[in-house]
Every structure is written in structure tokens, then in C-alpha cells.
Short mmCIF file of C-alpha atoms in Angstrom, two decimals:
data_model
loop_
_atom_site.label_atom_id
_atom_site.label_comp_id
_atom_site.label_asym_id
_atom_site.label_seq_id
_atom_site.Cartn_x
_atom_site.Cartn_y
_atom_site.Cartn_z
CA UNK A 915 -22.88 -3.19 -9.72
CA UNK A 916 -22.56 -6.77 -8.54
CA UNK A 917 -20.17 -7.78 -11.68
CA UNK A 918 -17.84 -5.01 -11.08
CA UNK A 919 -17.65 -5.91 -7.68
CA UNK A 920 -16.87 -9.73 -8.44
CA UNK A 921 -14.42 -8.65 -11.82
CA UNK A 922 -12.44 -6.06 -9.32
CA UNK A 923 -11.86 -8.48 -6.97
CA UNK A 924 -11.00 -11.68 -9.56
CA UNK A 925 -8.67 -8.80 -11.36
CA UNK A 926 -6.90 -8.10 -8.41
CA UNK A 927 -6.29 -11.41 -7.28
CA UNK A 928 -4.90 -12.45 -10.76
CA UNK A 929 -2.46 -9.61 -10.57
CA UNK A 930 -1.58 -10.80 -7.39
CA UNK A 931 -0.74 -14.41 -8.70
CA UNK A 932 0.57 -13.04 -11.98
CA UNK A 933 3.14 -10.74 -10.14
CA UNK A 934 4.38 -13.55 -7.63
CA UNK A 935 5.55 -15.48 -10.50
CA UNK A 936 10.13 -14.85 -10.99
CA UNK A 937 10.15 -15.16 -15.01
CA UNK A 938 8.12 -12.13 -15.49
CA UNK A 939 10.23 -10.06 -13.39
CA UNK A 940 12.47 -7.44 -15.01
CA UNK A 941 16.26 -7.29 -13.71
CA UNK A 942 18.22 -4.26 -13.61
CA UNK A 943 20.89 -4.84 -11.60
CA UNK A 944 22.03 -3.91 -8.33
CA UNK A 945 22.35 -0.08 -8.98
CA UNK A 946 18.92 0.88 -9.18
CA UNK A 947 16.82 2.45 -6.87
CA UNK A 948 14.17 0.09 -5.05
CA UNK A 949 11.21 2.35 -6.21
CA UNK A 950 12.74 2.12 -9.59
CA UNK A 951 12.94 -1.74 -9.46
CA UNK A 952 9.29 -2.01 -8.08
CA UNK A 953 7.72 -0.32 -10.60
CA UNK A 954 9.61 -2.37 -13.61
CA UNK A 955 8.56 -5.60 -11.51
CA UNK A 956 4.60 -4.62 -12.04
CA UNK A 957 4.89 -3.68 -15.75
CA UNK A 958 4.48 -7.13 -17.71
CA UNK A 959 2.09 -8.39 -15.13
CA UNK A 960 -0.14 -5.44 -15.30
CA UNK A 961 -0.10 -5.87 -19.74
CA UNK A 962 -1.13 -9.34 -19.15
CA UNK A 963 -4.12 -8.69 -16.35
CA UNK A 964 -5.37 -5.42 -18.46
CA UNK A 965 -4.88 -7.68 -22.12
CA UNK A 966 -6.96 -10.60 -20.51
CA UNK A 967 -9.74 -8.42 -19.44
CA UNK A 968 -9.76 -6.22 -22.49
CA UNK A 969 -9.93 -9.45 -24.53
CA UNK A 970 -12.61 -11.32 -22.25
CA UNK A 971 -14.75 -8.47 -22.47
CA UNK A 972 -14.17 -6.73 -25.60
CA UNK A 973 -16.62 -9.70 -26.91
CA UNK A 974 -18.88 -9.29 -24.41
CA UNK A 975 -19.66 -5.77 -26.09
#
């Protein structure tokens, strides 16, 4: 119970990080909706943060 304490709090911090960074931001222009633009912004760094951790700990298994 410890470890998925500690991994849901590293996890969340590394998405944190990962979504501050401008490359990995998707642009659609000024006509879309905020909500619409938010939810684009997440999508690559929530692939990389679930890929790292399914990788990490797939060989854990």
C-alpha cells in the first residue's frame, strides 16, 4: 500500500512536469473552444506518463 502511495504521487508529479513543457502542446488555433484546447494539451503528456509506467513495471511482473 506504501508503493502505490509513493508511485501515485511520483506519477502525478511527472505529469505535472511533462505537461508544463510548450513542444508537447497541440495547437488548434484560435477558434476552438478552451475545454476543447485543454483536453488536446493533456493528450501526449498523459501517453508518455502511462507508456513510462507501463514499461517500468511491465518488467517488474
Amino acid at each position: 500500500m506504501f508503493a502505490g502511495i509513493i508511485i501515485g504521487l511520483v506519477g502525478t508529479e511527472l505529469f505535472i512536469w511533462v505537461s508544463n513543457i510548450k513542444q508537447l502542446r497541440v495547437n488548434l488555433g484560435d477558434q476552438a473552444p478552451p475545454a476543447v484546447d485543454n483536453s488536446f494539451n493533456v493528450l501526449i503528456p498523459v501517453i508518455l506518463v502511462l507508456s513510462f509506467f507501463c514499461i517500468n513495471f511491465n518488467d517488474l511482473v
